[in-house]
Amino acid sequence: MRFTATSGRARVCQPSGWFIMSVVTRFAPSPTGWLHLGHAFAALFAHAQAARAGGRFLIRLEDIDPTRVRPEYESAIYDDLAWLGLTWETPVRRQSEHFDDYRRALAKLSALGVLYPCFCTRKEIQDEIARAGQAPHGPDGPHYPGTCRGRPAAEAADRVAGGQPYALRLDVTKAASLAGHALHWADLDRGMQKADPAVFGDVVLARKETPASYHLAVVVDDAIQGITLVTRGEDLFEATHLHRLLQELLRLPVPQWRHHRLISDEAGRRLAKRDDARSLRALRELGWTPERVREAVGFST
Ligand code: GLU
């Protein structure tokens, strides 16, 4: 399949000929803090990609971490986005209501033999990396050193039966070889990319306390929600390499991507949730208008 970017609709060339695919985008915040100018830009960006193509704009709440999610953040998200002038389809998908979807995906991956239980604590992983003296690094830091990868299945099963908590990791080398061929994905700004799925090493796909992780849930949800154009910050560019592999293994449709710039403060630091002073809440209280927010983030597309 080949892709060409047009103004907002994607012309997709398949062996059977050309057809026009209507654009479906999403904004996927985590209700773990107040939205700030960076979120405003991300939401405006995703919304505009759909709007200018006469497509659909969806919201998804990435709320799988119950220790950090708060209901007041969720209602503030809707309130801030409406204030910005955005409209979206309802109902909004909340990841915490769809753990069965993630379990099904994990079962598929497990049947392919590309998952293994990992019993390591964070501290054990750090110690192992320190002992080894070196570890390949990815965008999130050193790769997992593989301590549990070679564990005999019977021993792992005993530990699980004994109630020892574990995460599920992807054996990325095995998974990539199972894909059987080089994978590619289309970034509408940077062109066709050759996937480098091992960039994060053996990532966690299900956490000890949650049957999902960001990487798994995002791929499953984008498929279920029919997202055709994933727009998100350029800090997640590398994550797309891995997502492309997961899509291949799970036989999910492959969207297109745009990775937009991030919004920084005056000192050039990327805005973070902890910067409450720059939250849309705080700016609204200071009298900012939605137009001023658009201007401040240089929103033009
Ligand atoms: N929840 C992610 C974030 O807030 C968005 C992830 C994505 O768009 O894939 O950065």
XYZ file of N, CA, C and O and ligand atoms in Angstrom, residues 26 28-30 62 214 218 231-232 236, ligand 1:
50
model
N -7.937 12.225 16.751
C -8.322 12.196 18.175
C -7.327 13.016 18.988
O -6.173 13.217 18.615
N -5.945 12.784 22.904
C -5.964 11.703 23.903
C -5.263 12.116 25.197
O -4.187 11.630 25.513
N -5.870 13.012 25.955
C -5.218 13.454 27.191
C -5.389 12.450 28.333
O -6.307 11.633 28.305
N -4.505 12.536 29.315
C -4.662 11.751 30.541
C -5.226 12.684 31.605
O -4.655 13.761 31.827
N -7.055 8.835 28.432
C -6.065 7.801 28.732
C -5.937 7.738 30.253
O -5.076 8.389 30.850
N 0.547 2.185 28.155
C 0.280 3.210 27.138
C 0.398 2.620 25.728
O -0.492 2.780 24.897
N -2.941 2.417 23.312
C -3.067 3.410 22.245
C -3.283 2.724 20.892
O -4.085 3.162 20.058
N -2.397 12.262 15.411
C -1.587 13.466 15.586
C -1.185 13.517 17.047
O -2.004 13.273 17.938
N 0.070 13.792 17.300
C 0.554 13.905 18.676
C 1.912 14.581 18.656
O 2.490 14.823 17.593
N 6.703 11.790 20.915
C 6.223 10.404 20.752
C 6.563 9.835 19.374
O 6.084 8.764 19.005
N -1.915 10.585 26.387
C -0.802 10.962 25.579
C -0.285 12.304 26.022
O -0.972 12.978 26.783
C -1.170 11.053 24.123
C -0.733 9.858 23.447
C -1.025 9.779 21.980
O -1.586 10.716 21.422
O -0.699 8.753 21.409
O 0.806 12.668 25.648
